[in-house]
Amino acid sequence: MRSLFWLVAAGGQLLPMALAQTHVRGWGFHRFDTRVAQSQPVQIEVDDQVTIVRDQSGVLYQNGLSIVSNLSAPDLPAGLRYLDVAAARVSVALVSDGSLRQWGSYSASGGQAYPLPTIPAGLRCQAIGSGDTFSAVLLSDGSIITWGKNSVGQLAVPVLPTGLTYESMCLGAGHGLAVVSDGTARSWGVNNYGQRNVPPLPPGVVWIKMEAGRLHSLGLRSDGSVVAWGLN
């Protein structure tokens, strides 16, 4: 889950992958700053409680509210590195050997996260996401696996018709969005602020990408427009 109250600073440039030199500067409710190594960051992920920066060598740097090990990414064996990370109360990361790691807790009282799913043989993780109480992974066959709590249907990914697959996905606090191979979109989970109400597409236009905030959503369409819906 990503938020837009962070800025890459300290002598770096703003590039498509959010590159910086040594310092990620933030503002907003918690206003956490994160110092990183001299090697350039290639990914910044932000939840309402934690910020995680991944550098080009696959090392993770974390800052935020320290609640039940949510700032304690597992150490990796020699030769492995992190390729992707999703920041949340329970953060999830993809490792270079194709495996997953997770850490943190869904509650401040320390309840353990749900077990990681088993990735079917022959499939790879293409994308990962994590919400307040659930997580998901997009696999190389275009399917999505979810795990965690299912109190508001946040694990109920819609089943697609034969011949269609998911191409990308993202998670909010309690909802998910995904772009389908035919350019349409699907949503699931909580809809208390209309965050699942994907707007209709104009004729000849398809969805390219979507991002989910905590209680709102955004979509990029093939005509170059960006639309938003949910809590304003």
PDB file of C-alpha atoms in Angstrom:
ATOM      1  CA  MET A   1       0.000   0.000   0.000  1.00  0.00           C
ATOM      2  CA  ARG A   2       1.555   3.254  -1.104  1.00  0.00           C
ATOM      3  CA  SER A   3       1.008   6.859   0.013  1.00  0.00           C
ATOM      4  CA  LEU A   4       1.915  10.131  -1.635  1.00  0.00           C
ATOM      5  CA  PHE A   5       3.223  12.161   1.338  1.00  0.00           C
ATOM      6  CA  TRP A   6       6.880  11.231   0.820  1.00  0.00           C
ATOM      7  CA  LEU A   7       9.587  12.894  -1.230  1.00  0.00           C
ATOM      8  CA  VAL A   8      12.945  11.621  -2.445  1.00  0.00           C
ATOM      9  CA  ALA A   9      15.553  14.190  -1.484  1.00  0.00           C
ATOM     10  CA  ALA A  10      19.168  14.859  -0.396  1.00  0.00           C
ATOM     11  CA  GLY A  11      20.768  15.486  -3.749  1.00  0.00           C
ATOM     12  CA  GLY A  12      18.989  12.813  -5.743  1.00  0.00           C
ATOM     13  CA  GLN A  13      16.785  13.088  -8.803  1.00  0.00           C
ATOM     14  CA  LEU A  14      13.127  12.284  -9.167  1.00  0.00           C
ATOM     15  CA  LEU A  15      13.123   9.416 -11.647  1.00  0.00           C
ATOM     16  CA  PRO A  16      10.469   6.817 -12.577  1.00  0.00           C
ATOM     17  CA  MET A  17      11.761   4.377  -9.934  1.00  0.00           C
ATOM     18  CA  ALA A  18      12.125   7.057  -7.219  1.00  0.00           C
ATOM     19  CA  LEU A  19      15.921   7.128  -7.032  1.00  0.00           C
ATOM     20  CA  ALA A  20      17.855   9.070  -4.389  1.00  0.00           C
ATOM     21  CA  GLN A  21      21.323   9.265  -2.909  1.00  0.00           C
ATOM     22  CA  THR A  22      21.271   8.803   0.856  1.00  0.00           C
ATOM     23  CA  HIS A  23      18.148  10.199   2.436  1.00  0.00           C
ATOM     24  CA  VAL A  24      14.402   9.764   2.026  1.00  0.00           C
ATOM     25  CA  ARG A  25      12.594  12.775   3.484  1.00  0.00           C
ATOM     26  CA  GLY A  26       9.006  12.573   4.637  1.00  0.00           C
ATOM     27  CA  TRP A  27       6.202  14.671   6.001  1.00  0.00           C
ATOM     28  CA  GLY A  28       2.648  14.117   7.172  1.00  0.00           C
ATOM     29  CA  PHE A  29       1.186  12.603  10.317  1.00  0.00           C
ATOM     30  CA  HIS A  30       4.214  10.563  11.419  1.00  0.00           C
ATOM     31  CA  ARG A  31       6.861  12.467   9.463  1.00  0.00           C
ATOM     32  CA  PHE A  32       9.486   9.743   9.459  1.00  0.00           C
ATOM     33  CA  ASP A  33      12.804  10.153   7.660  1.00  0.00           C
ATOM     34  CA  THR A  34      14.812   7.141   6.517  1.00  0.00           C
ATOM     35  CA  ARG A  35      18.569   7.129   5.980  1.00  0.00           C
ATOM     36  CA  VAL A  36      19.874   4.602   3.509  1.00  0.00           C
ATOM     37  CA  ALA A  37      23.296   3.454   2.333  1.00  0.00           C
ATOM     38  CA  GLN A  38      25.262   5.155  -0.433  1.00  0.00           C
ATOM     39  CA  SER A  39      23.952   2.657  -2.971  1.00  0.00           C
ATOM     40  CA  GLN A  40      20.936   4.164  -4.679  1.00  0.00           C
ATOM     41  CA  PRO A  41      17.403   3.284  -3.570  1.00  0.00           C
ATOM     42  CA  VAL A  42      15.204   1.765  -6.260  1.00  0.00           C
ATOM     43  CA  GLN A  43      11.923   1.385  -4.333  1.00  0.00           C
ATOM     44  CA  ILE A  44      10.039   3.278  -1.634  1.00  0.00           C
ATOM     45  CA  GLU A  45       6.969   1.734   0.008  1.00  0.00           C
ATOM     46  CA  VAL A  46       4.833   3.546   2.579  1.00  0.00           C
ATOM     47  CA  ASP A  47       2.064   2.471   4.928  1.00  0.00           C
ATOM     48  CA  ASP A  48       0.452   4.660   7.597  1.00  0.00           C
ATOM     49  CA  GLN A  49       2.856   3.187  10.174  1.00  0.00           C
ATOM     50  CA  VAL A  50       6.014   2.180   8.354  1.00  0.00           C
ATOM     51  CA  THR A  51       8.290   3.236   5.484  1.00  0.00           C
ATOM     52  CA  ILE A  52      10.546   0.743   3.699  1.00  0.00           C
ATOM     53  CA  VAL A  53      13.283   1.643   1.222  1.00  0.00           C
ATOM     54  CA  ARG A  54      14.940  -1.031  -0.942  1.00  0.00           C
ATOM     55  CA  ASP A  55      18.318  -0.222  -2.447  1.00  0.00           C
ATOM     56  CA  GLN A  56      19.838  -1.556  -5.657  1.00  0.00           C
ATOM     57  CA  SER A  57      21.704  -4.300  -3.789  1.00  0.00           C
ATOM     58  CA  GLY A  58      18.445  -5.678  -2.352  1.00  0.00           C
ATOM     59  CA  VAL A  59      18.901  -4.378   1.200  1.00  0.00           C
ATOM     60  CA  LEU A  60      15.839  -3.066   3.080  1.00  0.00           C
ATOM     61  CA  TYR A  61      15.872   0.042   5.301  1.00  0.00           C
ATOM     62  CA  GLN A  62      12.869   0.637   7.558  1.00  0.00           C
ATOM     63  CA  ASN A  63      11.496   3.358   9.782  1.00  0.00           C
ATOM     64  CA  GLY A  64       8.181   4.095  11.475  1.00  0.00           C
ATOM     65  CA  LEU A  65       6.144   3.079  14.485  1.00  0.00           C
ATOM     66  CA  SER A  66       7.807   0.038  16.031  1.00  0.00           C
ATOM     67  CA  ILE A  67       4.874  -2.246  16.778  1.00  0.00           C
ATOM     68  CA  VAL A  68       5.357  -6.006  17.166  1.00  0.00           C
ATOM     69  CA  SER A  69       8.415  -6.500  14.944  1.00  0.00           C
ATOM     70  CA  ASN A  70       6.991  -4.571  11.989  1.00  0.00           C
ATOM     71  CA  LEU A  71      10.445  -3.037  11.462  1.00  0.00           C
ATOM     72  CA  SER A  72      12.300  -6.361  11.580  1.00  0.00           C
ATOM     73  CA  ALA A  73      12.704  -7.769   8.074  1.00  0.00           C
ATOM     74  CA  PRO A  74      14.158 -11.294   8.167  1.00  0.00           C
ATOM     75  CA  ASP A  75      17.855 -11.640   7.433  1.00  0.00           C
ATOM     76  CA  LEU A  76      18.521 -13.565   4.225  1.00  0.00           C
ATOM     77  CA  PRO A  77      21.073 -16.312   3.623  1.00  0.00           C
ATOM     78  CA  ALA A  78      24.233 -15.339   1.778  1.00  0.00           C
ATOM     79  CA  GLY A  79      23.687 -14.871  -1.941  1.00  0.00           C
ATOM     80  CA  LEU A  80      20.021 -13.881  -1.670  1.00  0.00           C
ATOM     81  CA  ARG A  81      18.510 -10.385  -1.846  1.00  0.00           C
ATOM     82  CA  TYR A  82      15.137  -8.716  -1.763  1.00  0.00           C
ATOM     83  CA  LEU A  83      13.591  -7.927  -5.173  1.00  0.00           C
ATOM     84  CA  ASP A  84      10.315  -6.301  -4.095  1.00  0.00           C
ATOM     85  CA  VAL A  85       8.584  -5.249  -0.884  1.00  0.00           C
ATOM     86  CA  ALA A  86       5.106  -4.176   0.227  1.00  0.00           C
ATOM     87  CA  ALA A  87       4.934  -2.123   3.436  1.00  0.00           C
ATOM     88  CA  ALA A  88       2.072  -2.643   5.884  1.00  0.00           C
ATOM     89  CA  ARG A  89       1.342  -3.797   9.422  1.00  0.00           C
ATOM     90  CA  VAL A  90       2.487  -7.145   8.066  1.00  0.00           C
ATOM     91  CA  SER A  91       5.016  -6.391   5.344  1.00  0.00           C
ATOM     92  CA  VAL A  92       5.703  -8.869   2.548  1.00  0.00           C
ATOM     93  CA  ALA A  93       8.813  -9.164   0.399  1.00  0.00           C
ATOM     94  CA  LEU A  94       9.919 -11.180  -2.628  1.00  0.00           C
ATOM     95  CA  VAL A  95      13.365 -12.812  -2.464  1.00  0.00           C
ATOM     96  CA  SER A  96      15.679 -13.485  -5.406  1.00  0.00           C
ATOM     97  CA  ASP A  97      15.143 -17.255  -5.139  1.00  0.00           C
ATOM     98  CA  GLY A  98      11.395 -16.751  -5.736  1.00  0.00           C
ATOM     99  CA  SER A  99      10.371 -17.248  -2.121  1.00  0.00           C
ATOM    100  CA  LEU A 100       8.434 -14.839   0.101  1.00  0.00           C
ATOM    101  CA  ARG A 101       9.091 -13.353   3.521  1.00  0.00           C
ATOM    102  CA  GLN A 102       6.720 -11.529   5.870  1.00  0.00           C
ATOM    103  CA  TRP A 103       7.068  -9.816   9.244  1.00  0.00           C
ATOM    104  CA  GLY A 104       4.986  -7.751  11.653  1.00  0.00           C
ATOM    105  CA  SER A 105       1.547  -8.247  13.157  1.00  0.00           C
ATOM    106  CA  TYR A 106      -2.040  -7.424  12.243  1.00  0.00           C
ATOM    107  CA  SER A 107      -2.643  -6.069  15.756  1.00  0.00           C
ATOM    108  CA  ALA A 108      -0.688  -4.119  18.347  1.00  0.00           C
ATOM    109  CA  SER A 109      -1.265  -6.955  20.817  1.00  0.00           C
ATOM    110  CA  GLY A 110       1.047  -9.157  18.804  1.00  0.00           C
ATOM    111  CA  GLY A 111      -1.147 -11.659  17.016  1.00  0.00           C
ATOM    112  CA  GLN A 112       0.880 -13.577  14.460  1.00  0.00           C
ATOM    113  CA  ALA A 113       0.449 -13.105  10.737  1.00  0.00           C
ATOM    114  CA  TYR A 114      -1.226 -15.835   8.736  1.00  0.00           C
ATOM    115  CA  PRO A 115       1.101 -18.428   7.139  1.00  0.00           C
ATOM    116  CA  LEU A 116       2.615 -17.602   3.781  1.00  0.00           C
ATOM    117  CA  PRO A 117       0.986 -19.414   0.857  1.00  0.00           C
ATOM    118  CA  THR A 118       2.692 -22.191  -1.054  1.00  0.00           C
ATOM    119  CA  ILE A 119       3.638 -21.085  -4.567  1.00  0.00           C
ATOM    120  CA  PRO A 120       2.690 -23.839  -7.055  1.00  0.00           C
ATOM    121  CA  ALA A 121       5.606 -25.547  -8.764  1.00  0.00           C
ATOM    122  CA  GLY A 122       6.660 -23.864 -11.992  1.00  0.00           C
ATOM    123  CA  LEU A 123       5.088 -20.506 -11.161  1.00  0.00           C
ATOM    124  CA  ARG A 124       6.810 -17.263 -10.160  1.00  0.00           C
ATOM    125  CA  CYS A 125       5.702 -14.262  -8.127  1.00  0.00           C
ATOM    126  CA  GLN A 126       5.129 -11.285 -10.403  1.00  0.00           C
ATOM    127  CA  ALA A 127       3.845  -8.760  -7.859  1.00  0.00           C
ATOM    128  CA  ILE A 128       3.079  -8.564  -4.141  1.00  0.00           C
ATOM    129  CA  GLY A 129       0.795  -6.425  -1.998  1.00  0.00           C
ATOM    130  CA  SER A 130      -0.218  -6.038   1.617  1.00  0.00           C
ATOM    131  CA  GLY A 131      -3.206  -4.354   3.276  1.00  0.00           C
ATOM    132  CA  ASP A 132      -4.160  -3.802   6.896  1.00  0.00           C
ATOM    133  CA  THR A 133      -5.084  -7.433   7.572  1.00  0.00           C
ATOM    134  CA  PHE A 134      -4.336  -9.344   4.374  1.00  0.00           C
ATOM    135  CA  SER A 135      -1.763  -9.839   1.632  1.00  0.00           C
ATOM    136  CA  ALA A 136      -1.730 -11.028  -1.973  1.00  0.00           C
ATOM    137  CA  VAL A 137       0.629 -12.191  -4.690  1.00  0.00           C
ATOM    138  CA  LEU A 138       0.172 -12.134  -8.467  1.00  0.00           C
ATOM    139  CA  LEU A 139       1.618 -15.261 -10.079  1.00  0.00           C
ATOM    140  CA  SER A 140       3.143 -15.768 -13.517  1.00  0.00           C
ATOM    141  CA  ASP A 141       0.041 -17.617 -14.776  1.00  0.00           C
ATOM    142  CA  GLY A 142      -2.088 -14.516 -14.127  1.00  0.00           C
ATOM    143  CA  SER A 143      -3.741 -15.815 -10.969  1.00  0.00           C
ATOM    144  CA  ILE A 144      -3.855 -14.075  -7.584  1.00  0.00           C
ATOM    145  CA  ILE A 145      -3.381 -15.794  -4.225  1.00  0.00           C
ATOM    146  CA  THR A 146      -4.522 -14.024  -1.040  1.00  0.00           C
ATOM    147  CA  TRP A 147      -4.027 -14.782   2.637  1.00  0.00           C
ATOM    148  CA  GLY A 148      -4.877 -13.176   5.985  1.00  0.00           C
ATOM    149  CA  LYS A 149      -8.210 -12.157   7.488  1.00  0.00           C
ATOM    150  CA  ASN A 150     -11.364 -12.266   5.373  1.00  0.00           C
ATOM    151  CA  SER A 151     -13.709 -10.202   7.547  1.00  0.00           C
ATOM    152  CA  VAL A 152     -14.853  -7.929   4.694  1.00  0.00           C
ATOM    153  CA  GLY A 153     -14.181 -10.158   1.691  1.00  0.00           C
ATOM    154  CA  GLN A 154     -10.610  -8.963   1.243  1.00  0.00           C
ATOM    155  CA  LEU A 155      -9.524 -12.478   0.215  1.00  0.00           C
ATOM    156  CA  ALA A 156     -12.348 -12.951  -2.312  1.00  0.00           C
ATOM    157  CA  VAL A 157     -10.590 -12.256  -5.614  1.00  0.00           C
ATOM    158  CA  PRO A 158     -13.139 -12.503  -8.448  1.00  0.00           C
ATOM    159  CA  VAL A 159     -12.908 -15.610 -10.636  1.00  0.00           C
ATOM    160  CA  LEU A 160     -12.242 -14.663 -14.255  1.00  0.00           C
ATOM    161  CA  PRO A 161     -13.851 -16.203 -17.347  1.00  0.00           C
ATOM    162  CA  THR A 162     -11.800 -18.785 -19.202  1.00  0.00           C
ATOM    163  CA  GLY A 163      -9.073 -17.181 -21.293  1.00  0.00           C
ATOM    164  CA  LEU A 164      -8.629 -14.085 -19.134  1.00  0.00           C
ATOM    165  CA  THR A 165      -5.846 -13.488 -16.607  1.00  0.00           C
ATOM    166  CA  TYR A 166      -4.811 -10.805 -14.157  1.00  0.00           C
ATOM    167  CA  GLU A 167      -1.972  -8.563 -15.338  1.00  0.00           C
ATOM    168  CA  SER A 168      -1.439  -6.367 -12.280  1.00  0.00           C
ATOM    169  CA  MET A 169      -2.912  -5.878  -8.833  1.00  0.00           C
ATOM    170  CA  CYS A 170      -2.721  -3.568  -5.820  1.00  0.00           C
ATOM    171  CA  LEU A 171      -4.139  -3.515  -2.294  1.00  0.00           C
ATOM    172  CA  GLY A 172      -5.623  -0.808  -0.087  1.00  0.00           C
ATOM    173  CA  ALA A 173      -6.407  -1.049   3.598  1.00  0.00           C
ATOM    174  CA  GLY A 174      -9.231  -3.538   3.039  1.00  0.00           C
ATOM    175  CA  HIS A 175      -9.797  -3.694  -0.715  1.00  0.00           C
ATOM    176  CA  GLY A 176      -8.009  -4.933  -3.805  1.00  0.00           C
ATOM    177  CA  LEU A 177      -7.915  -3.856  -7.446  1.00  0.00           C
ATOM    178  CA  ALA A 178      -6.600  -5.711 -10.482  1.00  0.00           C
ATOM    179  CA  VAL A 179      -6.277  -5.040 -14.209  1.00  0.00           C
ATOM    180  CA  VAL A 180      -7.396  -7.918 -16.446  1.00  0.00           C
ATOM    181  CA  SER A 181      -5.821  -9.014 -19.730  1.00  0.00           C
ATOM    182  CA  ASP A 182      -8.768  -7.596 -21.703  1.00  0.00           C
ATOM    183  CA  GLY A 183      -8.222  -4.113 -20.255  1.00  0.00           C
ATOM    184  CA  THR A 184     -11.081  -4.262 -17.780  1.00  0.00           C
ATOM    185  CA  ALA A 185     -10.686  -4.218 -13.997  1.00  0.00           C
ATOM    186  CA  ARG A 186     -11.917  -6.156 -10.989  1.00  0.00           C
ATOM    187  CA  SER A 187     -12.216  -5.153  -7.336  1.00  0.00           C
ATOM    188  CA  TRP A 188     -12.914  -6.965  -4.070  1.00  0.00           C
ATOM    189  CA  GLY A 189     -13.064  -6.345  -0.331  1.00  0.00           C
ATOM    190  CA  VAL A 190     -14.576  -3.505   1.661  1.00  0.00           C
ATOM    191  CA  ASN A 191     -16.450  -0.713  -0.134  1.00  0.00           C
ATOM    192  CA  ASN A 192     -17.502   1.627   2.666  1.00  0.00           C
ATOM    193  CA  TYR A 193     -16.235   4.729   0.839  1.00  0.00           C
ATOM    194  CA  GLY A 194     -16.776   3.628  -2.747  1.00  0.00           C
ATOM    195  CA  GLN A 195     -13.125   2.634  -3.130  1.00  0.00           C
ATOM    196  CA  ARG A 196     -14.214  -0.397  -5.161  1.00  0.00           C
ATOM    197  CA  ASN A 197     -16.518   1.516  -7.514  1.00  0.00           C
ATOM    198  CA  VAL A 198     -14.336   1.419 -10.625  1.00  0.00           C
ATOM    199  CA  PRO A 199     -15.635   4.063 -13.076  1.00  0.00           C
ATOM    200  CA  PRO A 200     -16.904   2.901 -16.485  1.00  0.00           C
ATOM    201  CA  LEU A 201     -14.510   3.195 -19.421  1.00  0.00           C
ATOM    202  CA  PRO A 202     -15.173   5.369 -22.473  1.00  0.00           C
ATOM    203  CA  PRO A 203     -15.482   3.462 -25.775  1.00  0.00           C
ATOM    204  CA  GLY A 204     -12.125   2.204 -27.046  1.00  0.00           C
ATOM    205  CA  VAL A 205     -10.314   2.913 -23.757  1.00  0.00           C
ATOM    206  CA  VAL A 206      -8.815   0.300 -21.416  1.00  0.00           C
ATOM    207  CA  TRP A 207      -7.207   0.302 -17.999  1.00  0.00           C
ATOM    208  CA  ILE A 208      -3.392   0.384 -17.974  1.00  0.00           C
ATOM    209  CA  LYS A 209      -2.587   0.463 -14.260  1.00  0.00           C
ATOM    210  CA  MET A 210      -4.250   0.964 -10.886  1.00  0.00           C
ATOM    211  CA  GLU A 211      -3.075   1.999  -7.424  1.00  0.00           C
ATOM    212  CA  ALA A 212      -4.947   1.637  -4.143  1.00  0.00           C
ATOM    213  CA  GLY A 213      -4.734   4.036  -1.217  1.00  0.00           C
ATOM    214  CA  ARG A 214      -6.134   3.209   2.181  1.00  0.00           C
ATOM    215  CA  LEU A 215      -9.691   4.275   1.345  1.00  0.00           C
ATOM    216  CA  HIS A 216      -9.452   5.517  -2.230  1.00  0.00           C
ATOM    217  CA  SER A 217      -8.282   4.238  -5.613  1.00  0.00           C
ATOM    218  CA  LEU A 218      -6.703   5.601  -8.786  1.00  0.00           C
ATOM    219  CA  GLY A 219      -6.548   4.295 -12.336  1.00  0.00           C
ATOM    220  CA  LEU A 220      -4.501   5.162 -15.420  1.00  0.00           C
ATOM    221  CA  ARG A 221      -6.386   4.719 -18.695  1.00  0.00           C
ATOM    222  CA  SER A 222      -5.056   4.166 -22.204  1.00  0.00           C
ATOM    223  CA  ASP A 223      -6.111   7.687 -23.229  1.00  0.00           C
ATOM    224  CA  GLY A 224      -3.589   9.067 -20.719  1.00  0.00           C
ATOM    225  CA  SER A 225      -6.168  10.197 -18.183  1.00  0.00           C
ATOM    226  CA  VAL A 226      -6.039   9.416 -14.461  1.00  0.00           C
ATOM    227  CA  VAL A 227      -9.254   9.001 -12.511  1.00  0.00           C
ATOM    228  CA  ALA A 228      -9.798   8.662  -8.770  1.00  0.00           C
ATOM    229  CA  TRP A 229     -12.631   7.343  -6.634  1.00  0.00           C
ATOM    230  CA  GLY A 230     -13.356   6.578  -2.982  1.00  0.00           C
ATOM    231  CA  LEU A 231     -12.813   8.757   0.081  1.00  0.00           C
ATOM    232  CA  ASN A 232     -11.899  12.368  -0.777  1.00  0.00           C
TER     233      ASN A 232
END
